Amino acid sequence: MDNIDTELLRTLPKAELHLHLEGTLEPELMFALAQRNGMPLPYDSVDALRSAYEFGNLQDFLNLYYQGAAVLQTEQDFYDLTLAYLERCARDGVVHVEPFFDPQTHTARAVTMATQFRGILRALADGKERWGITSCLILSFLRHLSEEDAVVTLQQALPWREHFVAVGLDSSEKGNPPEKFQRVFDQARALGLKAVAHAGEEGPADYIAQALDLLKVVRIDHGVRCSDDPVLVQRLIDQQTPLTVCPLSNTRLKVFSDMSEHNIMQLLERGMRVTINSDDPAYFGGYLLDNYLAVRDALGMTREQAVQLARNSLTSSFLDGDSLNNHLARLEQLAQSS
Ligand code: ADE
Ligand code: ZN
């Protein structure tokens, strides 16, 4: 079977369900914000910074990612960051986004929750108006910090309760199992928030089961290590739990040594509800469409498989009603056109 062509892939309506806003900070914007805020950066140039983006594992990346995020100081900085990402989405045929942000990365530097929410929400509203991109924001807890810190963060976010739909869990996975955050996830769900969590990126398959059983997540972020446990694989297929897989991230962080080794198409063919996402595109060499193309080029992707992946992204999103049905109808129409 032939691979899908690039322009059709671009046109398919797609949702992005695993994207860290701080991970969209391109080196050029990082330098511009550092200058605007009078902050020195430990690199001489954009090129020098970009050439530091060689990672042996997740922690190598996180060290640079938190350092980079320190240039985000003002409401306008969060606005500029978010709007630049949405502009990329518009070009790539992304019709709906569910971005994460990490409030603790910023409150730890005395950048208030209000500053973060105001900038991000204003950009999401402008993205809807300019490009019709719908969004659901996800507040993510840093798992290398304590559960008490996450509880305080949830409290600080309560004035914006109407403006985010879910909580997430990210940062250093190994040694920080989902069970560490059971109480704060209970509290979040009691507030009517949905739950998602990074699990099975570098950490073991057991963390995926913990996220499902203890945190009651409705999606698993990454989840690719599920392959180590055939019983878990069958459970994910039976329950149709979405996995938000990030192929370029996984190869840049050495979860897989090469894209040709990635298991995403095997999981798709087994009937798992997998989706393609970009995670931290400014650091991993590509936005959403680039991730689809990298998978297609390394593993092959027919039109049917591409449509299934795009369909999975829409049906795994927090959209419902007309907004979901309209995107799906457009997708099916394109799927049938010659
Ligand atoms: N924060 C940003 N990107 C992440 C990733 N891929 N895994 C864990 N935490 C992250
Ligand atoms: Zn992530």
JSON list of C-alpha atoms in Angstrom, two decimals, residues 70-299:
[
{"chain": "A", "resi": 70, "resn": "ALA", "atom": "CA", "xyz": [13.01, 30.91, 33.20]},
{"chain": "A", "resi": 71, "resn": "VAL", "atom": "CA", "xyz": [12.79, 33.64, 30.53]},
{"chain": "A", "resi": 72, "resn": "LEU", "atom": "CA", "xyz": [8.97, 33.55, 30.84]},
{"chain": "A", "resi": 73, "resn": "GLN", "atom": "CA", "xyz": [8.23, 36.40, 33.22]},
{"chain": "A", "resi": 74, "resn": "THR", "atom": "CA", "xyz": [5.23, 38.46, 32.15]},
{"chain": "A", "resi": 75, "resn": "GLU", "atom": "CA", "xyz": [1.69, 37.89, 30.94]},
{"chain": "A", "resi": 76, "resn": "GLN", "atom": "CA", "xyz": [2.83, 39.04, 27.50]},
{"chain": "A", "resi": 77, "resn": "ASP", "atom": "CA", "xyz": [5.58, 36.38, 27.48]},
{"chain": "A", "resi": 78, "resn": "PHE", "atom": "CA", "xyz": [3.02, 33.61, 28.07]},
{"chain": "A", "resi": 79, "resn": "TYR", "atom": "CA", "xyz": [0.80, 35.17, 25.42]},
{"chain": "A", "resi": 80, "resn": "ASP", "atom": "CA", "xyz": [3.58, 35.33, 22.81]},
{"chain": "A", "resi": 81, "resn": "LEU", "atom": "CA", "xyz": [4.64, 31.76, 23.53]},
{"chain": "A", "resi": 82, "resn": "THR", "atom": "CA", "xyz": [1.13, 30.36, 23.19]},
{"chain": "A", "resi": 83, "resn": "LEU", "atom": "CA", "xyz": [0.17, 32.39, 20.14]},
{"chain": "A", "resi": 84, "resn": "ALA", "atom": "CA", "xyz": [3.33, 31.35, 18.26]},
{"chain": "A", "resi": 85, "resn": "TYR", "atom": "CA", "xyz": [2.41, 27.71, 18.89]},
{"chain": "A", "resi": 86, "resn": "LEU", "atom": "CA", "xyz": [-1.15, 28.20, 17.64]},
{"chain": "A", "resi": 87, "resn": "GLU", "atom": "CA", "xyz": [0.14, 29.86, 14.49]},
{"chain": "A", "resi": 88, "resn": "ARG", "atom": "CA", "xyz": [2.13, 26.68, 13.78]},
{"chain": "A", "resi": 89, "resn": "CYS", "atom": "CA", "xyz": [-0.97, 24.61, 14.44]},
{"chain": "A", "resi": 90, "resn": "ALA", "atom": "CA", "xyz": [-2.97, 26.61, 11.92]},
{"chain": "A", "resi": 91, "resn": "ARG", "atom": "CA", "xyz": [-0.35, 25.82, 9.25]},
{"chain": "A", "resi": 92, "resn": "ASP", "atom": "CA", "xyz": [-0.33, 22.10, 10.11]},
{"chain": "A", "resi": 93, "resn": "GLY", "atom": "CA", "xyz": [-4.08, 21.48, 9.99]},
{"chain": "A", "resi": 94, "resn": "VAL", "atom": "CA", "xyz": [-4.40, 21.19, 13.78]},
{"chain": "A", "resi": 95, "resn": "VAL", "atom": "CA", "xyz": [-7.98, 22.13, 14.63]},
{"chain": "A", "resi": 96, "resn": "HIS", "atom": "CA", "xyz": [-8.00, 21.43, 18.38]},
{"chain": "A", "resi": 97, "resn": "VAL", "atom": "CA", "xyz": [-5.31, 21.54, 21.08]},
{"chain": "A", "resi": 98, "resn": "GLU", "atom": "CA", "xyz": [-5.13, 20.38, 24.70]},
{"chain": "A", "resi": 99, "resn": "PRO", "atom": "CA", "xyz": [-1.90, 21.97, 25.93]},
{"chain": "A", "resi": 100, "resn": "PHE", "atom": "CA", "xyz": [-0.22, 21.39, 29.28]},
{"chain": "A", "resi": 101, "resn": "PHE", "atom": "CA", "xyz": [1.45, 24.06, 31.32]},
{"chain": "A", "resi": 102, "resn": "ASP", "atom": "CA", "xyz": [3.60, 23.54, 34.42]},
{"chain": "A", "resi": 103, "resn": "PRO", "atom": "CA", "xyz": [2.58, 26.27, 36.92]},
{"chain": "A", "resi": 104, "resn": "GLN", "atom": "CA", "xyz": [5.17, 25.19, 39.52]},
{"chain": "A", "resi": 105, "resn": "THR", "atom": "CA", "xyz": [8.02, 25.96, 37.12]},
{"chain": "A", "resi": 106, "resn": "HIS", "atom": "CA", "xyz": [6.88, 29.57, 37.23]},
{"chain": "A", "resi": 107, "resn": "THR", "atom": "CA", "xyz": [5.42, 30.09, 40.71]},
{"chain": "A", "resi": 108, "resn": "ALA", "atom": "CA", "xyz": [8.80, 28.87, 42.06]},
{"chain": "A", "resi": 109, "resn": "ARG", "atom": "CA", "xyz": [10.27, 32.00, 40.40]},
{"chain": "A", "resi": 110, "resn": "ALA", "atom": "CA", "xyz": [7.53, 34.26, 41.83]},
{"chain": "A", "resi": 111, "resn": "VAL", "atom": "CA", "xyz": [5.66, 34.40, 38.51]},
{"chain": "A", "resi": 112, "resn": "THR", "atom": "CA", "xyz": [2.08, 34.22, 39.71]},
{"chain": "A", "resi": 113, "resn": "MET", "atom": "CA", "xyz": [-0.63, 31.85, 38.64]},
{"chain": "A", "resi": 114, "resn": "ALA", "atom": "CA", "xyz": [-2.59, 34.94, 37.46]},
{"chain": "A", "resi": 115, "resn": "THR", "atom": "CA", "xyz": [0.23, 36.01, 35.12]},
{"chain": "A", "resi": 116, "resn": "GLN", "atom": "CA", "xyz": [0.39, 32.54, 33.59]},
{"chain": "A", "resi": 117, "resn": "PHE", "atom": "CA", "xyz": [-3.35, 32.01, 33.17]},
{"chain": "A", "resi": 118, "resn": "ARG", "atom": "CA", "xyz": [-4.00, 35.50, 31.80]},
{"chain": "A", "resi": 119, "resn": "GLY", "atom": "CA", "xyz": [-1.35, 35.26, 29.10]},
{"chain": "A", "resi": 120, "resn": "ILE", "atom": "CA", "xyz": [-2.20, 31.72, 28.04]},
{"chain": "A", "resi": 121, "resn": "LEU", "atom": "CA", "xyz": [-5.98, 32.23, 28.05]},
{"chain": "A", "resi": 122, "resn": "ARG", "atom": "CA", "xyz": [-5.79, 35.45, 26.05]},
{"chain": "A", "resi": 123, "resn": "ALA", "atom": "CA", "xyz": [-3.72, 33.70, 23.38]},
{"chain": "A", "resi": 124, "resn": "LEU", "atom": "CA", "xyz": [-6.07, 30.69, 23.29]},
{"chain": "A", "resi": 125, "resn": "ALA", "atom": "CA", "xyz": [-9.01, 33.06, 22.79]},
{"chain": "A", "resi": 126, "resn": "ASP", "atom": "CA", "xyz": [-7.16, 34.89, 19.99]},
{"chain": "A", "resi": 127, "resn": "GLY", "atom": "CA", "xyz": [-6.21, 31.56, 18.40]},
{"chain": "A", "resi": 128, "resn": "LYS", "atom": "CA", "xyz": [-9.88, 30.61, 18.31]},
{"chain": "A", "resi": 129, "resn": "GLU", "atom": "CA", "xyz": [-10.84, 33.93, 16.78]},
{"chain": "A", "resi": 130, "resn": "ARG", "atom": "CA", "xyz": [-8.05, 34.04, 14.18]},
{"chain": "A", "resi": 131, "resn": "TRP", "atom": "CA", "xyz": [-7.79, 30.41, 13.13]},
{"chain": "A", "resi": 132, "resn": "GLY", "atom": "CA", "xyz": [-10.82, 28.70, 14.64]},
{"chain": "A", "resi": 133, "resn": "ILE", "atom": "CA", "xyz": [-8.58, 26.48, 16.81]},
{"chain": "A", "resi": 134, "resn": "THR", "atom": "CA", "xyz": [-10.47, 25.15, 19.83]},
{"chain": "A", "resi": 135, "resn": "SER", "atom": "CA", "xyz": [-8.65, 24.30, 23.05]},
{"chain": "A", "resi": 136, "resn": "CYS", "atom": "CA", "xyz": [-8.88, 22.68, 26.48]},
{"chain": "A", "resi": 137, "resn": "LEU", "atom": "CA", "xyz": [-6.11, 23.61, 28.89]},
{"chain": "A", "resi": 138, "resn": "ILE", "atom": "CA", "xyz": [-4.45, 21.05, 31.22]},
{"chain": "A", "resi": 139, "resn": "LEU", "atom": "CA", "xyz": [-2.69, 22.01, 34.45]},
{"chain": "A", "resi": 140, "resn": "SER", "atom": "CA", "xyz": [0.21, 19.66, 35.01]},
{"chain": "A", "resi": 141, "resn": "PHE", "atom": "CA", "xyz": [1.96, 18.83, 38.29]},
{"chain": "A", "resi": 142, "resn": "LEU", "atom": "CA", "xyz": [5.72, 18.30, 38.47]},
{"chain": "A", "resi": 143, "resn": "ARG", "atom": "CA", "xyz": [6.29, 14.81, 39.82]},
{"chain": "A", "resi": 144, "resn": "HIS", "atom": "CA", "xyz": [9.84, 15.46, 41.07]},
{"chain": "A", "resi": 145, "resn": "LEU", "atom": "CA", "xyz": [8.28, 17.82, 43.65]},
{"chain": "A", "resi": 146, "resn": "SER", "atom": "CA", "xyz": [6.21, 16.71, 46.64]},
{"chain": "A", "resi": 147, "resn": "GLU", "atom": "CA", "xyz": [2.53, 15.92, 46.61]},
{"chain": "A", "resi": 148, "resn": "GLU", "atom": "CA", "xyz": [2.01, 18.78, 49.12]},
{"chain": "A", "resi": 149, "resn": "ASP", "atom": "CA", "xyz": [3.43, 21.20, 46.55]},
{"chain": "A", "resi": 150, "resn": "ALA", "atom": "CA", "xyz": [0.94, 19.86, 43.99]},
{"chain": "A", "resi": 151, "resn": "VAL", "atom": "CA", "xyz": [-1.93, 20.33, 46.48]},
{"chain": "A", "resi": 152, "resn": "VAL", "atom": "CA", "xyz": [-0.93, 23.98, 47.02]},
{"chain": "A", "resi": 153, "resn": "THR", "atom": "CA", "xyz": [-0.72, 24.45, 43.25]},
{"chain": "A", "resi": 154, "resn": "LEU", "atom": "CA", "xyz": [-4.23, 23.08, 42.76]},
{"chain": "A", "resi": 155, "resn": "GLN", "atom": "CA", "xyz": [-5.50, 25.47, 45.44]},
{"chain": "A", "resi": 156, "resn": "GLN", "atom": "CA", "xyz": [-3.76, 28.42, 43.77]},
{"chain": "A", "resi": 157, "resn": "ALA", "atom": "CA", "xyz": [-5.45, 27.53, 40.47]},
{"chain": "A", "resi": 158, "resn": "LEU", "atom": "CA", "xyz": [-8.97, 27.39, 41.89]},
{"chain": "A", "resi": 159, "resn": "PRO", "atom": "CA", "xyz": [-9.90, 30.95, 40.82]},
{"chain": "A", "resi": 160, "resn": "TRP", "atom": "CA", "xyz": [-9.37, 29.70, 37.23]},
{"chain": "A", "resi": 161, "resn": "ARG", "atom": "CA", "xyz": [-11.24, 26.45, 37.70]},
{"chain": "A", "resi": 162, "resn": "GLU", "atom": "CA", "xyz": [-13.52, 27.16, 34.73]},
{"chain": "A", "resi": 163, "resn": "HIS", "atom": "CA", "xyz": [-10.55, 27.66, 32.45]},
{"chain": "A", "resi": 164, "resn": "PHE", "atom": "CA", "xyz": [-8.85, 24.27, 32.60]},
{"chain": "A", "resi": 165, "resn": "VAL", "atom": "CA", "xyz": [-10.41, 20.87, 32.11]},
{"chain": "A", "resi": 166, "resn": "ALA", "atom": "CA", "xyz": [-7.90, 18.40, 33.49]},
{"chain": "A", "resi": 167, "resn": "VAL", "atom": "CA", "xyz": [-4.82, 17.86, 35.59]},
{"chain": "A", "resi": 168, "resn": "GLY", "atom": "CA", "xyz": [-1.70, 16.08, 34.36]},
{"chain": "A", "resi": 169, "resn": "LEU", "atom": "CA", "xyz": [1.55, 14.71, 35.75]},
{"chain": "A", "resi": 170, "resn": "ASP", "atom": "CA", "xyz": [4.94, 15.26, 34.13]},
{"chain": "A", "resi": 171, "resn": "SER", "atom": "CA", "xyz": [8.70, 15.71, 34.73]},
{"chain": "A", "resi": 172, "resn": "SER", "atom": "CA", "xyz": [11.17, 13.05, 35.94]},
{"chain": "A", "resi": 173, "resn": "GLU", "atom": "CA", "xyz": [9.29, 9.76, 35.80]},
{"chain": "A", "resi": 174, "resn": "LYS", "atom": "CA", "xyz": [11.62, 7.15, 37.27]},
{"chain": "A", "resi": 175, "resn": "GLY", "atom": "CA", "xyz": [11.39, 7.05, 41.05]},
{"chain": "A", "resi": 176, "resn": "ASN", "atom": "CA", "xyz": [8.28, 9.27, 41.07]},
{"chain": "A", "resi": 177, "resn": "PRO", "atom": "CA", "xyz": [5.43, 6.77, 40.61]},
{"chain": "A", "resi": 178, "resn": "PRO", "atom": "CA", "xyz": [1.80, 7.78, 40.11]},
{"chain": "A", "resi": 179, "resn": "GLU", "atom": "CA", "xyz": [0.94, 6.47, 43.61]},
{"chain": "A", "resi": 180, "resn": "LYS", "atom": "CA", "xyz": [2.83, 9.46, 45.06]},
{"chain": "A", "resi": 181, "resn": "PHE", "atom": "CA", "xyz": [0.04, 11.74, 43.73]},
{"chain": "A", "resi": 182, "resn": "GLN", "atom": "CA", "xyz": [-3.06, 9.76, 44.57]},
{"chain": "A", "resi": 183, "resn": "ARG", "atom": "CA", "xyz": [-4.54, 12.31, 47.03]},
{"chain": "A", "resi": 184, "resn": "VAL", "atom": "CA", "xyz": [-4.10, 15.38, 44.86]},
{"chain": "A", "resi": 185, "resn": "PHE", "atom": "CA", "xyz": [-5.62, 13.55, 41.89]},
{"chain": "A", "resi": 186, "resn": "ASP", "atom": "CA", "xyz": [-8.56, 12.54, 44.14]},
{"chain": "A", "resi": 187, "resn": "GLN", "atom": "CA", "xyz": [-9.02, 16.21, 45.01]},
{"chain": "A", "resi": 188, "resn": "ALA", "atom": "CA", "xyz": [-8.84, 17.27, 41.37]},
{"chain": "A", "resi": 189, "resn": "ARG", "atom": "CA", "xyz": [-11.40, 14.70, 40.27]},
{"chain": "A", "resi": 190, "resn": "ALA", "atom": "CA", "xyz": [-13.69, 15.75, 43.14]},
{"chain": "A", "resi": 191, "resn": "LEU", "atom": "CA", "xyz": [-13.60, 19.24, 41.57]},
{"chain": "A", "resi": 192, "resn": "GLY", "atom": "CA", "xyz": [-14.89, 17.73, 38.31]},
{"chain": "A", "resi": 193, "resn": "LEU", "atom": "CA", "xyz": [-11.51, 17.82, 36.59]},
{"chain": "A", "resi": 194, "resn": "LYS", "atom": "CA", "xyz": [-10.40, 15.03, 34.31]},
{"chain": "A", "resi": 195, "resn": "ALA", "atom": "CA", "xyz": [-7.08, 13.31, 34.87]},
{"chain": "A", "resi": 196, "resn": "VAL", "atom": "CA", "xyz": [-4.22, 12.35, 32.56]},
{"chain": "A", "resi": 197, "resn": "ALA", "atom": "CA", "xyz": [-0.63, 11.39, 33.42]},
{"chain": "A", "resi": 198, "resn": "HIS", "atom": "CA", "xyz": [2.71, 10.73, 31.78]},
{"chain": "A", "resi": 199, "resn": "ALA", "atom": "CA", "xyz": [3.46, 7.06, 32.35]},
{"chain": "A", "resi": 200, "resn": "GLY", "atom": "CA", "xyz": [5.56, 4.43, 30.61]},
{"chain": "A", "resi": 201, "resn": "GLU", "atom": "CA", "xyz": [7.82, 6.93, 28.82]},
{"chain": "A", "resi": 202, "resn": "GLU", "atom": "CA", "xyz": [11.06, 5.97, 30.61]},
{"chain": "A", "resi": 203, "resn": "GLY", "atom": "CA", "xyz": [9.32, 4.43, 33.61]},
{"chain": "A", "resi": 204, "resn": "PRO", "atom": "CA", "xyz": [8.05, 0.85, 33.77]},
{"chain": "A", "resi": 205, "resn": "ALA", "atom": "CA", "xyz": [4.76, -0.52, 32.44]},
{"chain": "A", "resi": 206, "resn": "ASP", "atom": "CA", "xyz": [3.59, -0.81, 36.05]},
{"chain": "A", "resi": 207, "resn": "TYR", "atom": "CA", "xyz": [3.40, 3.01, 36.24]},
{"chain": "A", "resi": 208, "resn": "ILE", "atom": "CA", "xyz": [0.78, 2.86, 33.46]},
{"chain": "A", "resi": 209, "resn": "ALA", "atom": "CA", "xyz": [-1.34, 0.45, 35.50]},
{"chain": "A", "resi": 210, "resn": "GLN", "atom": "CA", "xyz": [-0.89, 2.67, 38.58]},
{"chain": "A", "resi": 211, "resn": "ALA", "atom": "CA", "xyz": [-1.98, 5.75, 36.65]},
{"chain": "A", "resi": 212, "resn": "LEU", "atom": "CA", "xyz": [-5.14, 3.92, 35.55]},
{"chain": "A", "resi": 213, "resn": "ASP", "atom": "CA", "xyz": [-5.94, 2.29, 38.89]},
{"chain": "A", "resi": 214, "resn": "LEU", "atom": "CA", "xyz": [-4.84, 4.94, 41.40]},
{"chain": "A", "resi": 215, "resn": "LEU", "atom": "CA", "xyz": [-5.10, 8.23, 39.54]},
{"chain": "A", "resi": 216, "resn": "LYS", "atom": "CA", "xyz": [-8.07, 7.14, 37.40]},
{"chain": "A", "resi": 217, "resn": "VAL", "atom": "CA", "xyz": [-6.67, 8.78, 34.31]},
{"chain": "A", "resi": 218, "resn": "VAL", "atom": "CA", "xyz": [-8.66, 8.83, 31.09]},
{"chain": "A", "resi": 219, "resn": "ARG", "atom": "CA", "xyz": [-5.58, 8.99, 28.85]},
{"chain": "A", "resi": 220, "resn": "ILE", "atom": "CA", "xyz": [-1.97, 7.87, 29.21]},
{"chain": "A", "resi": 221, "resn": "ASP", "atom": "CA", "xyz": [0.68, 10.32, 28.02]},
{"chain": "A", "resi": 222, "resn": "HIS", "atom": "CA", "xyz": [3.38, 8.36, 26.15]},
{"chain": "A", "resi": 223, "resn": "GLY", "atom": "CA", "xyz": [2.63, 4.82, 27.41]},
{"chain": "A", "resi": 224, "resn": "VAL", "atom": "CA", "xyz": [4.95, 3.20, 24.88]},
{"chain": "A", "resi": 225, "resn": "ARG", "atom": "CA", "xyz": [6.54, 0.94, 27.52]},
{"chain": "A", "resi": 226, "resn": "CYS", "atom": "CA", "xyz": [3.20, -0.91, 27.74]},
{"chain": "A", "resi": 227, "resn": "SER", "atom": "CA", "xyz": [4.74, -3.36, 25.26]},
{"chain": "A", "resi": 228, "resn": "ASP", "atom": "CA", "xyz": [6.75, -4.86, 28.12]},
{"chain": "A", "resi": 229, "resn": "ASP", "atom": "CA", "xyz": [3.53, -6.25, 29.62]},
{"chain": "A", "resi": 230, "resn": "PRO", "atom": "CA", "xyz": [1.20, -8.25, 27.32]},
{"chain": "A", "resi": 231, "resn": "VAL", "atom": "CA", "xyz": [-1.61, -8.27, 29.90]},
{"chain": "A", "resi": 232, "resn": "LEU", "atom": "CA", "xyz": [-1.50, -4.48, 30.09]},
{"chain": "A", "resi": 233, "resn": "VAL", "atom": "CA", "xyz": [-1.45, -4.22, 26.29]},
{"chain": "A", "resi": 234, "resn": "GLN", "atom": "CA", "xyz": [-4.64, -6.28, 26.13]},
{"chain": "A", "resi": 235, "resn": "ARG", "atom": "CA", "xyz": [-6.23, -4.15, 28.86]},
{"chain": "A", "resi": 236, "resn": "LEU", "atom": "CA", "xyz": [-5.44, -0.92, 26.98]},
{"chain": "A", "resi": 237, "resn": "ILE", "atom": "CA", "xyz": [-6.96, -2.40, 23.82]},
{"chain": "A", "resi": 238, "resn": "ASP", "atom": "CA", "xyz": [-10.07, -3.68, 25.62]},
{"chain": "A", "resi": 239, "resn": "GLN", "atom": "CA", "xyz": [-10.65, -0.39, 27.44]},
{"chain": "A", "resi": 240, "resn": "GLN", "atom": "CA", "xyz": [-9.67, 1.69, 24.38]},
{"chain": "A", "resi": 241, "resn": "THR", "atom": "CA", "xyz": [-7.58, 3.92, 26.63]},
{"chain": "A", "resi": 242, "resn": "PRO", "atom": "CA", "xyz": [-5.95, 6.60, 24.48]},
{"chain": "A", "resi": 243, "resn": "LEU", "atom": "CA", "xyz": [-2.15, 6.79, 24.42]},
{"chain": "A", "resi": 244, "resn": "THR", "atom": "CA", "xyz": [-0.71, 10.18, 23.47]},
{"chain": "A", "resi": 245, "resn": "VAL", "atom": "CA", "xyz": [2.48, 9.05, 21.77]},
{"chain": "A", "resi": 246, "resn": "CYS", "atom": "CA", "xyz": [5.25, 11.50, 20.84]},
{"chain": "A", "resi": 247, "resn": "PRO", "atom": "CA", "xyz": [7.51, 9.90, 18.22]},
{"chain": "A", "resi": 248, "resn": "LEU", "atom": "CA", "xyz": [10.16, 12.61, 17.72]},
{"chain": "A", "resi": 249, "resn": "SER", "atom": "CA", "xyz": [10.39, 13.09, 21.50]},
{"chain": "A", "resi": 250, "resn": "ASN", "atom": "CA", "xyz": [10.88, 9.35, 21.99]},
{"chain": "A", "resi": 251, "resn": "THR", "atom": "CA", "xyz": [13.76, 9.19, 19.55]},
{"chain": "A", "resi": 252, "resn": "ARG", "atom": "CA", "xyz": [15.40, 12.44, 20.75]},
{"chain": "A", "resi": 253, "resn": "LEU", "atom": "CA", "xyz": [15.23, 11.22, 24.37]},
{"chain": "A", "resi": 254, "resn": "LYS", "atom": "CA", "xyz": [16.48, 7.72, 23.40]},
{"chain": "A", "resi": 255, "resn": "VAL", "atom": "CA", "xyz": [13.33, 5.89, 24.47]},
{"chain": "A", "resi": 256, "resn": "PHE", "atom": "CA", "xyz": [13.78, 4.27, 21.03]},
{"chain": "A", "resi": 257, "resn": "SER", "atom": "CA", "xyz": [17.20, 4.29, 19.40]},
{"chain": "A", "resi": 258, "resn": "ASP", "atom": "CA", "xyz": [15.76, 5.11, 15.99]},
{"chain": "A", "resi": 259, "resn": "MET", "atom": "CA", "xyz": [12.34, 5.86, 14.48]},
{"chain": "A", "resi": 260, "resn": "SER", "atom": "CA", "xyz": [12.53, 2.54, 12.65]},
{"chain": "A", "resi": 261, "resn": "GLU", "atom": "CA", "xyz": [12.41, 0.88, 16.12]},
{"chain": "A", "resi": 262, "resn": "HIS", "atom": "CA", "xyz": [9.32, 2.77, 17.32]},
{"chain": "A", "resi": 263, "resn": "ASN", "atom": "CA", "xyz": [6.33, 0.64, 18.29]},
{"chain": "A", "resi": 264, "resn": "ILE", "atom": "CA", "xyz": [3.54, 3.11, 17.43]},
{"chain": "A", "resi": 265, "resn": "MET", "atom": "CA", "xyz": [2.36, 1.45, 14.22]},
{"chain": "A", "resi": 266, "resn": "GLN", "atom": "CA", "xyz": [2.42, -2.00, 15.85]},
{"chain": "A", "resi": 267, "resn": "LEU", "atom": "CA", "xyz": [0.24, -0.69, 18.66]},
{"chain": "A", "resi": 268, "resn": "LEU", "atom": "CA", "xyz": [-2.11, 0.94, 16.14]},
{"chain": "A", "resi": 269, "resn": "GLU", "atom": "CA", "xyz": [-2.39, -2.28, 14.16]},
{"chain": "A", "resi": 270, "resn": "ARG", "atom": "CA", "xyz": [-3.16, -4.23, 17.32]},
{"chain": "A", "resi": 271, "resn": "GLY", "atom": "CA", "xyz": [-6.19, -1.95, 17.83]},
{"chain": "A", "resi": 272, "resn": "MET", "atom": "CA", "xyz": [-4.87, 0.35, 20.51]},
{"chain": "A", "resi": 273, "resn": "ARG", "atom": "CA", "xyz": [-6.18, 3.90, 20.48]},
{"chain": "A", "resi": 274, "resn": "VAL", "atom": "CA", "xyz": [-2.87, 5.63, 19.80]},
{"chain": "A", "resi": 275, "resn": "THR", "atom": "CA", "xyz": [-2.43, 9.27, 18.77]},
{"chain": "A", "resi": 276, "resn": "ILE", "atom": "CA", "xyz": [0.54, 11.24, 17.42]},
{"chain": "A", "resi": 277, "resn": "ASN", "atom": "CA", "xyz": [1.73, 14.36, 19.27]},
{"chain": "A", "resi": 278, "resn": "SER", "atom": "CA", "xyz": [4.76, 16.63, 19.48]},
{"chain": "A", "resi": 279, "resn": "ASP", "atom": "CA", "xyz": [5.46, 16.95, 23.26]},
{"chain": "A", "resi": 280, "resn": "ASP", "atom": "CA", "xyz": [8.13, 19.71, 23.19]},
{"chain": "A", "resi": 281, "resn": "PRO", "atom": "CA", "xyz": [8.49, 20.62, 19.52]},
{"chain": "A", "resi": 282, "resn": "ALA", "atom": "CA", "xyz": [11.03, 23.42, 19.97]},
{"chain": "A", "resi": 283, "resn": "TYR", "atom": "CA", "xyz": [13.44, 20.92, 21.55]},
{"chain": "A", "resi": 284, "resn": "PHE", "atom": "CA", "xyz": [12.72, 17.78, 19.54]},
{"chain": "A", "resi": 285, "resn": "GLY", "atom": "CA", "xyz": [12.87, 19.03, 15.98]},
{"chain": "A", "resi": 286, "resn": "GLY", "atom": "CA", "xyz": [9.27, 19.16, 14.90]},
{"chain": "A", "resi": 287, "resn": "TYR", "atom": "CA", "xyz": [5.64, 20.12, 15.39]},
{"chain": "A", "resi": 288, "resn": "LEU", "atom": "CA", "xyz": [2.63, 17.88, 14.93]},
{"chain": "A", "resi": 289, "resn": "LEU", "atom": "CA", "xyz": [2.77, 17.42, 11.16]},
{"chain": "A", "resi": 290, "resn": "ASP", "atom": "CA", "xyz": [6.54, 16.74, 11.37]},
{"chain": "A", "resi": 291, "resn": "ASN", "atom": "CA", "xyz": [5.78, 13.91, 13.78]},
{"chain": "A", "resi": 292, "resn": "TYR", "atom": "CA", "xyz": [3.27, 12.33, 11.39]},
{"chain": "A", "resi": 293, "resn": "LEU", "atom": "CA", "xyz": [5.78, 12.67, 8.54]},
{"chain": "A", "resi": 294, "resn": "ALA", "atom": "CA", "xyz": [8.65, 11.18, 10.56]},
{"chain": "A", "resi": 295, "resn": "VAL", "atom": "CA", "xyz": [6.52, 8.13, 11.39]},
{"chain": "A", "resi": 296, "resn": "ARG", "atom": "CA", "xyz": [5.33, 7.80, 7.79]},
{"chain": "A", "resi": 297, "resn": "ASP", "atom": "CA", "xyz": [8.86, 8.01, 6.41]},
{"chain": "A", "resi": 298, "resn": "ALA", "atom": "CA", "xyz": [10.37, 5.51, 8.86]},
{"chain": "A", "resi": 299, "resn": "LEU", "atom": "CA", "xyz": [7.55, 3.02, 9.33]}
]
